[in-house]
Structures are given as C-alpha cells and as structure tokens.
C-alpha cells in the first residue's frame, strides 16, 4: 500500500467492527483503499503495534505487512463480508506480540477496500499457552508415572498410560483401549473391586489403597495395590484407577519369611546378642547343641549360656572366627567353631558343633591308609618311617612295608628338563631345611627296580614346633598319564585342530621370537576369496576340506624354517625370515596365490578359490609388536579386498592412518550422537510453477570437535556398516519432525518434511513404531512427512522393502524414491511399490542444456513417473537454465544450490518470503 497516515474520519464499517471487539485490549482503527492503494490509521495504531515514536513510513510498512493476508483474502469476497486474522508480530524491542485484525469489505458493487480495527491480544494468547502448558505438564505426569493409571467408563477402558500398558503386557495402548476392565482382574478380586467402585458416589471421591490380583494379556498375574477415584471423561462420569505393582514387595516379604525358616531349621546354633552380650535370639539348633531352651537363654549373658568366656565384639575385631570349647547345660564339653559378625545394634553368632569332627580326626591313620594318594613320613635323617599302601603301589615297590627304612636317596629324582636333582634339592630336604612347604613340585622318580613315574609332590614339616630337625610328610599323586595328556593338550593349544597348522597363539610367539633374531621378518596375511560361497552352498564339511587343502598347499610353498598358521575361518598367515626383500616376497606371494588358485577336487567337484594377501616387512629393531604386525598385515589385506580381491598389497603407514582415522571416526560418531555434534541441515524444495517453497529435505551434518565438519560421504558409510545408522536415523527423524511441526504451529509455515531412510533402517523392526510415535507426539500430519529411500536400496530386495513401505504408507506418510536413474529399476518394478514421489538423480540434471541425451532421459523419467501418478522432483539444480528446461519438460518440483544450499533452520527461514515464495538471500 502507498501513503498512509492518521485518518480522522473512520467509516461506519470500522465502527461496527469496533463495536464487536470484545475485551479490554488496546484497539485502533485502520482502513485500506484498493483504488488508491493506500492504508490509513488512527492515532492508537502506534500504541497497539508498540511503535510509539516511530516515523509514519515504518508504521505504514508494518501495518501493510500485517493486513496483507486480509487484503489478499478480501479481493475475492463480497461487499460487507467480514474477515478476521490473528498475526504473530515481533515488536522493535524484540518482544513476541499477537495482533488481532478484524475488518469488513467496503465499496459499491465491487470491493474497493477494507475497514477494520487492530487490537493487541498478546495476553489472551499467553493465557491460552499457559493453560496448554499446564495441560501438557499434567499429561506428562500421567504418561511418565511409574504407577499404572487407567480410566474406565461403564466398565470399558477408555485411557491407559504407558505404565499400565506395560503392566498388562500389551504390545501397545490400542490393545487395551475398548477392553472390559474386568478382563484384567482375577475373578476372586472382582467382588471387592465392584463394591469399591460402587461406593464412590460423588465426583472426586477416592477409595483407600486395596490389594488385588491383576491378570496380564499373556495369562500371568501381578499383585497390585490400587486406589480408585471418581472423575469425568468427556463430560460423563468415569473412574480413574491408580495401580502400583507390589509383586516384588510381596516376594521380598516371602523371602524374609524363608530366611526366618532357615534360621529355625539349620543345624548350627544361631545366637543374636545386643551390644552388651545379652542374648536376644536363640534358635532351635542352639537349644539342641547347648541343651537350653530359648526361654532359659534369652536375656542372659551369652558367656553364661554357652558355658565359656565369649565376647562377640572381640571375636569380630580379631577376624570373626575362633575355635573354642563350650559346655552344655549338663556339663558335657563341646568343640565349637564360632563365627561372629555385627548386625544392627548387636551381634549374630553362628556356633558350629565340631565335637564329632574332632573325634573323627582320631581315625586319621585309618583314612590315610585307604587313600589313593601316596603318603610318606621321612624322619630327620632322611629315612622313610611311614608309607601308606598307595605309596608302594605308585612307586612300584612290592610289599606294603618295603619302603619303611629306605633312604630317600635311593629314589632318584629328575626335574621336568630331565636333569638329576641333587640330594639337597629334594622337596623333602628343602621343606626340612627351610620350614616352608613345597607344594605341587613336578618330578620324575626312578625306583630301585628302574621304574619311572611322574609325580606331583608336596612336602611339609610334620610338626614345625619340634626343637630338632623335623620330620617331613610327603604326599604325591601319579601324574604320568595326566602329563601325557597335558603334552597333547599343549600341542592342541598351539595348533589348529582342522589343518594342524600353528594357531594364533603360536604364530604370535614365533613372530615375537623372529623379530628379535632376524634382520628382516615378513608377514603375509592371506584371506581366501569366494570361500564363503563354497561354505554356505556346499556345507561346512566341504568347506573344511577346502581349508585343509589350502593349508597343505601353503605349507608346501615355504621352507621348513618358515611358519604357516591358520588364524581362524579362512584366514591364514605366513611368517618368514628367509624371504626378506620386496621382490622375493612378491615372488613368494605369487607362488602362494598360484598354489591356492589350482582347483580343489572334493566329492567329484572342482572347486576354485583365490586369495587376497596383505604384506608387512619388519626390520630388526622395529618397535611394533607381533600383534601390531598382524594388525598391519590384516589392514593391507583388507585394502587388497577393497581394491578388487585376488591381489596383494604391501602395508604402508598412510594406509594404517586411514584405517585408524576410520576407526576413530566410528568411535567418535557414537559419542557425537549423544553430545549434540550431529545436526540437521535443511534444503528447500521449490514448486517450479509457483516458485513456492513447499518442502524441505533434512540432511545430516557432523561438526567434529577436533576435525571440524566431516563430510556425510565419509561418516554415513561408517554408520551404515555399524549399528549406528538406526540410532542416527531415529535422532534425525525425531529432531526434524519436532522442528518442522514447530514452524507450522508458531509461524504458520506450511512446509512438508523429507527425511532419508537407509537400507539398514528398512530392516529395523522399530522403524514403523518410531515414525508413528514421533507423529503422535508432535501432531505433525502424516501426509506432511515424506520418507525417501534410494533406488539402489529398493532394488536390493524389492519384496522386503515393499512390506515396510506399505506399513509406513498405512500410517499416512508419503514415500519417495531418491537418486532415480542409478539403480536400474523399471516402470514395472515401480508400480509394485507404494510410492508418491520420484526424485531424479542430480547426475542427469547437471547435463541439462549441454546434452540432448540427458534431456531425453529426464523427459522419459518425468513421463514415466507421471504415468503412474508420481510427483517428480529434480535434484541438483544449480542454474536458471536447468530450471527453465525442467519447467518445459513438465517437472513438478526442484531442489539444489540454485535455490539454496543445505543450512540451518534459521538460514532456511530467511529464504521464505510472503506466501512461502522462494526469496533468495542477497549476495
């Protein structure tokens, strides 16, 4: 509108509108003349718009901007029609204000202008928002409550919070709503529940907490404490039930009862005392052990009732366990082991009666004689004084008393290396000399008759308190067979059971030794190509035979001093110190690959494999460990596979740094998801015909704290290969839907949101529930969300993708095929998928204007998409010429740097002009 200023003569229409303005908010009158294209206002307008003291030009511009929507609307109205609009408005001091504009059209036979009033309704909006916030807080309290909360009306469940849904074991709230309340109550709890509900006559009335038994959807039961409250639901009487799961509480009570039963029934005396040693508890076993009833013992000093001095505090301070002698009430002596510990403000004593055990020790000699373990006692002069039958049997000496009187020097001992042990090095001599026990010494003994046996021998002094040289007791077991087994196990521990080659343990051991002994050590890490196909298609037995053949061929290609090992699966390694320079290693690698690629005959089949080889050369003094060299060789092998398999690559530091950066970025990416480093950038999607911004595509960006911005082409593949893509995808979906829903609610911007889905997300069973939940929480209409899937992902498994896409479509979300033209899909395949939109890959758009073939392809794609009812979006538009060609070809929408690079939400909103028309940022 042109001109403007104070209008002293309001027309009658403005008065009429003013008369209908309700409330005490400031009111000003304004009018717009379509004939002269002017807008006028009364002196109250600056006050209403918080522009007091502002020049008329700025007042005119602000007022014209606010009434522009009403102006556009009224040009299609009739004379006398009334229009009304609440507009969000930012005052010069930065405050958010709301202005209500009411007007009616004026003119003769045609509308020639508007006359109306403007009022500040910020306080009404603030009150309405506060009421909404209060409602949200109450809703969150209910939704997040750990107690189950449900509302039932006429016996039917009409609301249930998440805790209630979890309690009954339902998959979702829809499985609960509409069900009869009594379906979830055990029959024996129904009468009391009905009576309790019937007693709540007045609104707000509540019942006392009551226990009841709930039935879950899977047939289980839960013990619940419930409170019922009389309330209303949608204006009609209803009842709210608050439920707390006390199953664990009741289980704990049962556990306490169980513990009390244990104390009652154990065979050890359990006595509790206070801090002063007065008995407070005396279990039935104590009555039996001490022949005193609980009534006689409780309240008396513990020393009096056990017949001996006993200070529980002293026992606790000195280790908590003592051996002592007590007396029964009838004077009989008892051998007791006392265990004491603090409990609350007193002590608990466990008194184990060991009288019978002590008596059993008197029969020790009989037990020793029956042992399978050899036992001998050697006197101070080295003469054997006692030997049990097992000792004679193990040593092969005939006669149960033949060892007695023999000197130990007559039994030759050898160590594990086969060396003869001198007399003073015998375990019995060392135990006598030092007083320290010799435990588990492994020796080989040769008896007088020449028989050799491996023994595990223990020697200790019989009585360390003897004043002279003590006697020694030697016990031993025959480990001859066990040792043979151990040697076999040692071999198995260092060799692969399938191929007989060295395993990882032996490879690392030999590689470590080679690094310190050889000038140059070469490590070849070999991975069989195509082996997985053989294993999966023909079975593991065939695969094992191929591995055995591969191991044998590798072994035949190296010298006897070289080591061939199998690290697991189809991974082998060759460690050599005889082949040292690069040319020789290359020749060896070629021989190994040539041997491996020869056909392997298995069950009449000729099977073929190849190998990818990673090579590391380490000179003497190399600081890398054996593990490091294997790792570097593995990295080089991985590079060989990446470059096309069936080849070899030498390791270099740059390769390791790339792999280490890749690993670090993957680890940092995990942290970045939770540390706010990942953020959504938005790129506008513009309707070609109207130049209106109709949608935004959300594109993920990563600001690394150390490396700065990391390209999506680098970190998205990392997320795809790990389990991070689903987490990141959920983060992007949740964040962007919340933001776009906020723009629509607060700014009135009608933008759709486009979010990319990876092939891994399509395989995630939680995708559809996640989309449903975020739409529910934000209130964004499902048709405003467009989920994009690349053409290559769809073509990977169209049938599986179709099922997931249909579920998303059933939610109301729209679906798009992205990067079209790169995945070799056909029209027939597209028709089988529930798609709404097709996005032409930017490689075709980039050649528009320079290539007839590109224009023909784009025209074909547009025609094909329109034939099946798809909206077409062109990606990568960078010039006005490309946009013009797309318009001529009938393309619907476009996006690219021509309209705006992906940027922050604030940058995007600056591109949006009136009526959401694309407004390029000034250079």
PDB file of N, CA and C in Angstrom, residues 81-143:
ATOM      1  N   UNK A  81     -18.639  -8.423   3.572  1.00  0.00           N
ATOM      2  CA  UNK A  81     -18.113  -9.618   4.262  1.00  0.00           C
ATOM      3  C   UNK A  81     -17.110  -9.200   5.325  1.00  0.00           C
ATOM      4  N   UNK A  82     -17.115  -9.972   6.402  1.00  0.00           N
ATOM      5  CA  UNK A  82     -16.173  -9.715   7.491  1.00  0.00           C
ATOM      6  C   UNK A  82     -15.034 -10.738   7.457  1.00  0.00           C
ATOM      7  N   UNK A  83     -13.847 -10.261   7.790  1.00  0.00           N
ATOM      8  CA  UNK A  83     -12.666 -11.142   7.847  1.00  0.00           C
ATOM      9  C   UNK A  83     -11.944 -10.878   9.166  1.00  0.00           C
ATOM     10  N   UNK A  84     -11.262 -11.906   9.623  1.00  0.00           N
ATOM     11  CA  UNK A  84     -10.549 -11.766  10.912  1.00  0.00           C
ATOM     12  C   UNK A  84      -9.274 -12.618  10.860  1.00  0.00           C
ATOM     13  N   UNK A  85      -8.208 -12.153  11.509  1.00  0.00           N
ATOM     14  CA  UNK A  85      -6.915 -12.866  11.489  1.00  0.00           C
ATOM     15  C   UNK A  85      -6.096 -12.472  12.712  1.00  0.00           C
ATOM     16  N   UNK A  86      -5.529 -13.480  13.382  1.00  0.00           N
ATOM     17  CA  UNK A  86      -4.539 -13.232  14.447  1.00  0.00           C
ATOM     18  C   UNK A  86      -3.153 -13.392  13.851  1.00  0.00           C
ATOM     19  N   UNK A  87      -2.292 -12.400  13.996  1.00  0.00           N
ATOM     20  CA  UNK A  87      -0.962 -12.418  13.399  1.00  0.00           C
ATOM     21  C   UNK A  87       0.112 -12.362  14.499  1.00  0.00           C
ATOM     22  N   UNK A  88       1.110 -13.239  14.375  1.00  0.00           N
ATOM     23  CA  UNK A  88       2.289 -13.140  15.248  1.00  0.00           C
ATOM     24  C   UNK A  88       3.121 -11.945  14.787  1.00  0.00           C
ATOM     25  N   UNK A  89       3.660 -11.196  15.737  1.00  0.00           N
ATOM     26  CA  UNK A  89       4.311  -9.941  15.402  1.00  0.00           C
ATOM     27  C   UNK A  89       5.478  -9.720  16.354  1.00  0.00           C
ATOM     28  N   UNK A  90       6.604  -9.374  15.838  1.00  0.00           N
ATOM     29  CA  UNK A  90       7.813  -9.113  16.648  1.00  0.00           C
ATOM     30  C   UNK A  90       7.972  -7.598  16.756  1.00  0.00           C
ATOM     31  N   UNK A  91       7.862  -7.066  17.982  1.00  0.00           N
ATOM     32  CA  UNK A  91       7.955  -5.625  18.181  1.00  0.00           C
ATOM     33  C   UNK A  91       9.409  -5.161  18.016  1.00  0.00           C
ATOM     34  N   UNK A  92       9.638  -3.858  17.858  1.00  0.00           N
ATOM     35  CA  UNK A  92      11.020  -3.370  17.662  1.00  0.00           C
ATOM     36  C   UNK A  92      11.946  -3.739  18.803  1.00  0.00           C
ATOM     37  N   UNK A  93      11.426  -3.871  20.016  1.00  0.00           N
ATOM     38  CA  UNK A  93      12.315  -4.252  21.134  1.00  0.00           C
ATOM     39  C   UNK A  93      12.475  -5.760  21.244  1.00  0.00           C
ATOM     40  N   UNK A  94      11.960  -6.491  20.266  1.00  0.00           N
ATOM     41  CA  UNK A  94      12.208  -7.939  20.238  1.00  0.00           C
ATOM     42  C   UNK A  94      11.134  -8.767  20.898  1.00  0.00           C
ATOM     43  N   UNK A  95      10.118  -8.189  21.491  1.00  0.00           N
ATOM     44  CA  UNK A  95       9.078  -8.972  22.160  1.00  0.00           C
ATOM     45  C   UNK A  95       8.160  -9.633  21.114  1.00  0.00           C
ATOM     46  N   UNK A  96       7.713 -10.839  21.462  1.00  0.00           N
ATOM     47  CA  UNK A  96       6.730 -11.551  20.608  1.00  0.00           C
ATOM     48  C   UNK A  96       5.335 -11.033  20.978  1.00  0.00           C
ATOM     49  N   UNK A  97       4.615 -10.460  20.045  1.00  0.00           N
ATOM     50  CA  UNK A  97       3.272  -9.921  20.288  1.00  0.00           C
ATOM     51  C   UNK A  97       2.298 -10.608  19.335  1.00  0.00           C
ATOM     52  N   UNK A  98       1.023 -10.572  19.685  1.00  0.00           N
ATOM     53  CA  UNK A  98      -0.046 -11.089  18.808  1.00  0.00           C
ATOM     54  C   UNK A  98      -1.038  -9.937  18.540  1.00  0.00           C
ATOM     55  N   UNK A  99      -1.300  -9.703  17.260  1.00  0.00           N
ATOM     56  CA  UNK A  99      -2.213  -8.629  16.842  1.00  0.00           C
ATOM     57  C   UNK A  99      -3.437  -9.272  16.195  1.00  0.00           C
ATOM     58  N   UNK A 100      -4.637  -8.875  16.652  1.00  0.00           N
ATOM     59  CA  UNK A 100      -5.882  -9.379  16.059  1.00  0.00           C
ATOM     60  C   UNK A 100      -6.435  -8.306  15.108  1.00  0.00           C
ATOM     61  N   UNK A 101      -6.620  -8.688  13.872  1.00  0.00           N
ATOM     62  CA  UNK A 101      -7.144  -7.783  12.843  1.00  0.00           C
ATOM     63  C   UNK A 101      -8.557  -8.225  12.465  1.00  0.00           C
ATOM     64  N   UNK A 102      -9.513  -7.298  12.578  1.00  0.00           N
ATOM     65  CA  UNK A 102     -10.904  -7.564  12.188  1.00  0.00           C
ATOM     66  C   UNK A 102     -11.339  -6.466  11.211  1.00  0.00           C
ATOM     67  N   UNK A 103     -11.953  -6.863  10.150  1.00  0.00           N
ATOM     68  CA  UNK A 103     -12.358  -5.860   9.146  1.00  0.00           C
ATOM     69  C   UNK A 103     -13.533  -6.379   8.344  1.00  0.00           C
ATOM     70  N   UNK A 104     -14.154  -5.459   7.594  1.00  0.00           N
ATOM     71  CA  UNK A 104     -15.150  -5.883   6.627  1.00  0.00           C
ATOM     72  C   UNK A 104     -14.905  -5.125   5.319  1.00  0.00           C
ATOM     73  N   UNK A 105     -15.339  -5.698   4.253  1.00  0.00           N
ATOM     74  CA  UNK A 105     -15.088  -5.114   2.937  1.00  0.00           C
ATOM     75  C   UNK A 105     -16.060  -3.958   2.691  1.00  0.00           C
ATOM     76  N   UNK A 106     -15.572  -2.926   1.960  1.00  0.00           N
ATOM     77  CA  UNK A 106     -16.396  -1.758   1.663  1.00  0.00           C
ATOM     78  C   UNK A 106     -16.355  -1.506   0.159  1.00  0.00           C
ATOM     79  N   UNK A 107     -17.311  -0.807  -0.323  1.00  0.00           N
ATOM     80  CA  UNK A 107     -17.383  -0.484  -1.755  1.00  0.00           C
ATOM     81  C   UNK A 107     -18.825  -0.390  -2.204  1.00  0.00           C
ATOM     82  N   UNK A 108     -19.016  -0.223  -3.483  1.00  0.00           N
ATOM     83  CA  UNK A 108     -20.356  -0.152  -4.055  1.00  0.00           C
ATOM     84  C   UNK A 108     -20.773  -1.548  -4.500  1.00  0.00           C
ATOM     85  N   UNK A 109     -20.649  -1.808  -5.790  1.00  0.00           N
ATOM     86  CA  UNK A 109     -20.971  -3.145  -6.258  1.00  0.00           C
ATOM     87  C   UNK A 109     -19.760  -4.061  -6.162  1.00  0.00           C
ATOM     88  N   UNK A 110     -18.582  -3.502  -6.141  1.00  0.00           N
ATOM     89  CA  UNK A 110     -17.350  -4.314  -6.011  1.00  0.00           C
ATOM     90  C   UNK A 110     -16.581  -3.850  -4.786  1.00  0.00           C
ATOM     91  N   UNK A 111     -15.748  -4.733  -4.292  1.00  0.00           N
ATOM     92  CA  UNK A 111     -14.958  -4.413  -3.096  1.00  0.00           C
ATOM     93  C   UNK A 111     -13.890  -3.398  -3.476  1.00  0.00           C
ATOM     94  N   UNK A 112     -13.901  -2.270  -2.768  1.00  0.00           N
ATOM     95  CA  UNK A 112     -12.915  -1.233  -3.057  1.00  0.00           C
ATOM     96  C   UNK A 112     -11.945  -1.005  -1.883  1.00  0.00           C
ATOM     97  N   UNK A 113     -12.178  -1.728  -0.808  1.00  0.00           N
ATOM     98  CA  UNK A 113     -11.270  -1.521   0.309  1.00  0.00           C
ATOM     99  C   UNK A 113     -11.695  -2.299   1.533  1.00  0.00           C
ATOM    100  N   UNK A 114     -10.976  -2.104   2.583  1.00  0.00           N
ATOM    101  CA  UNK A 114     -11.230  -2.740   3.875  1.00  0.00           C
ATOM    102  C   UNK A 114     -11.274  -1.663   4.923  1.00  0.00           C
ATOM    103  N   UNK A 115     -12.114  -1.898   5.943  1.00  0.00           N
ATOM    104  CA  UNK A 115     -12.152  -1.006   7.091  1.00  0.00           C
ATOM    105  C   UNK A 115     -12.241  -1.882   8.329  1.00  0.00           C
ATOM    106  N   UNK A 116     -11.338  -1.638   9.266  1.00  0.00           N
ATOM    107  CA  UNK A 116     -11.338  -2.538  10.407  1.00  0.00           C
ATOM    108  C   UNK A 116     -10.567  -1.982  11.597  1.00  0.00           C
ATOM    109  N   UNK A 117     -10.349  -2.858  12.535  1.00  0.00           N
ATOM    110  CA  UNK A 117      -9.661  -2.489  13.771  1.00  0.00           C
ATOM    111  C   UNK A 117      -8.520  -3.468  13.997  1.00  0.00           C
ATOM    112  N   UNK A 118      -7.560  -2.997  14.806  1.00  0.00           N
ATOM    113  CA  UNK A 118      -6.434  -3.839  15.234  1.00  0.00           C
ATOM    114  C   UNK A 118      -6.347  -3.777  16.748  1.00  0.00           C
ATOM    115  N   UNK A 119      -6.158  -4.933  17.375  1.00  0.00           N
ATOM    116  CA  UNK A 119      -6.073  -4.968  18.843  1.00  0.00           C
ATOM    117  C   UNK A 119      -4.941  -5.900  19.260  1.00  0.00           C
ATOM    118  N   UNK A 120      -4.326  -5.581  20.387  1.00  0.00           N
ATOM    119  CA  UNK A 120      -3.222  -6.395  20.942  1.00  0.00           C
ATOM    120  C   UNK A 120      -3.837  -7.492  21.823  1.00  0.00           C
ATOM    121  N   UNK A 121      -3.699  -8.748  21.371  1.00  0.00           N
ATOM    122  CA  UNK A 121      -4.291  -9.883  22.116  1.00  0.00           C
ATOM    123  C   UNK A 121      -3.180 -10.795  22.653  1.00  0.00           C
ATOM    124  N   UNK A 122      -2.023 -10.190  22.879  1.00  0.00           N
ATOM    125  CA  UNK A 122      -0.888 -11.000  23.370  1.00  0.00           C
ATOM    126  C   UNK A 122      -1.225 -11.690  24.683  1.00  0.00           C
ATOM    127  N   UNK A 123      -1.925 -10.956  25.575  1.00  0.00           N
ATOM    128  CA  UNK A 123      -2.221 -11.533  26.892  1.00  0.00           C
ATOM    129  C   UNK A 123      -3.154 -12.734  26.756  1.00  0.00           C
ATOM    130  N   UNK A 124      -4.132 -12.664  25.837  1.00  0.00           N
ATOM    131  CA  UNK A 124      -5.020 -13.820  25.630  1.00  0.00           C
ATOM    132  C   UNK A 124      -4.235 -15.028  25.133  1.00  0.00           C
ATOM    133  N   UNK A 125      -3.323 -14.777  24.177  1.00  0.00           N
ATOM    134  CA  UNK A 125      -2.514 -15.888  23.661  1.00  0.00           C
ATOM    135  C   UNK A 125      -1.617 -16.466  24.756  1.00  0.00           C
ATOM    136  N   UNK A 126      -1.066 -15.562  25.585  1.00  0.00           N
ATOM    137  CA  UNK A 126      -0.206 -16.030  26.683  1.00  0.00           C
ATOM    138  C   UNK A 126      -0.992 -16.892  27.655  1.00  0.00           C
ATOM    139  N   UNK A 127      -2.216 -16.440  27.992  1.00  0.00           N
ATOM    140  CA  UNK A 127      -3.053 -17.236  28.909  1.00  0.00           C
ATOM    141  C   UNK A 127      -3.389 -18.588  28.286  1.00  0.00           C
ATOM    142  N   UNK A 128      -3.724 -18.557  26.983  1.00  0.00           N
ATOM    143  CA  UNK A 128      -4.056 -19.817  26.321  1.00  0.00           C
ATOM    144  C   UNK A 128      -2.854 -20.770  26.308  1.00  0.00           C
ATOM    145  N   UNK A 129      -1.643 -20.199  26.080  1.00  0.00           N
ATOM    146  CA  UNK A 129      -0.433 -21.036  26.072  1.00  0.00           C
ATOM    147  C   UNK A 129      -0.141 -21.597  27.462  1.00  0.00           C
ATOM    148  N   UNK A 130      -0.364 -20.735  28.506  1.00  0.00           N
ATOM    149  CA  UNK A 130      -0.125 -21.208  29.873  1.00  0.00           C
ATOM    150  C   UNK A 130      -1.066 -22.367  30.209  1.00  0.00           C
ATOM    151  N   UNK A 131      -2.334 -22.222  29.756  1.00  0.00           N
ATOM    152  CA  UNK A 131      -3.284 -23.314  30.008  1.00  0.00           C
ATOM    153  C   UNK A 131      -2.838 -24.585  29.271  1.00  0.00           C
ATOM    154  N   UNK A 132      -2.345 -24.411  28.049  1.00  0.00           N
ATOM    155  CA  UNK A 132      -1.867 -25.575  27.288  1.00  0.00           C
ATOM    156  C   UNK A 132      -0.649 -26.198  27.964  1.00  0.00           C
ATOM    157  N   UNK A 133       0.267 -25.330  28.486  1.00  0.00           N
ATOM    158  CA  UNK A 133       1.456 -25.860  29.171  1.00  0.00           C
ATOM    159  C   UNK A 133       1.062 -26.645  30.416  1.00  0.00           C
ATOM    160  N   UNK A 134       0.061 -26.092  31.179  1.00  0.00           N
ATOM    161  CA  UNK A 134      -0.400 -26.804  32.376  1.00  0.00           C
ATOM    162  C   UNK A 134      -0.973 -28.162  31.997  1.00  0.00           C
ATOM    163  N   UNK A 135      -1.748 -28.174  30.912  1.00  0.00           N
ATOM    164  CA  UNK A 135      -2.310 -29.443  30.454  1.00  0.00           C
ATOM    165  C   UNK A 135      -1.216 -30.413  30.049  1.00  0.00           C
ATOM    166  N   UNK A 136      -0.182 -29.892  29.374  1.00  0.00           N
ATOM    167  CA  UNK A 136       0.929 -30.758  28.955  1.00  0.00           C
ATOM    168  C   UNK A 136       1.666 -31.332  30.161  1.00  0.00           C
ATOM    169  N   UNK A 137       1.860 -30.466  31.203  1.00  0.00           N
ATOM    170  CA  UNK A 137       2.568 -30.965  32.393  1.00  0.00           C
ATOM    171  C   UNK A 137       1.780 -32.078  33.064  1.00  0.00           C
ATOM    172  N   UNK A 138       0.440 -31.889  33.162  1.00  0.00           N
ATOM    173  CA  UNK A 138      -0.355 -32.952  33.776  1.00  0.00           C
ATOM    174  C   UNK A 138      -0.303 -34.220  32.930  1.00  0.00           C
ATOM    175  N   UNK A 139      -0.378 -34.025  31.584  1.00  0.00           N
ATOM    176  CA  UNK A 139      -0.320 -35.188  30.710  1.00  0.00           C
ATOM    177  C   UNK A 139       1.005 -35.924  30.873  1.00  0.00           C
ATOM    178  N   UNK A 140       2.117 -35.167  30.958  1.00  0.00           N
ATOM    179  CA  UNK A 140       3.426 -35.805  31.118  1.00  0.00           C
ATOM    180  C   UNK A 140       3.529 -36.544  32.448  1.00  0.00           C
ATOM    181  N   UNK A 141       2.968 -35.924  33.516  1.00  0.00           N
ATOM    182  CA  UNK A 141       2.992 -36.588  34.821  1.00  0.00           C
ATOM    183  C   UNK A 141       2.299 -37.948  34.740  1.00  0.00           C
ATOM    184  N   UNK A 142       1.160 -37.961  34.049  1.00  0.00           N
ATOM    185  CA  UNK A 142       0.416 -39.224  33.917  1.00  0.00           C
ATOM    186  C   UNK A 142       1.154 -40.187  33.002  1.00  0.00           C
ATOM    187  N   UNK A 143       1.636 -39.670  31.854  1.00  0.00           N
ATOM    188  CA  UNK A 143       2.279 -40.549  30.877  1.00  0.00           C
ATOM    189  C   UNK A 143       3.563 -41.150  31.430  1.00  0.00           C
TER     190      UNK A 143
END
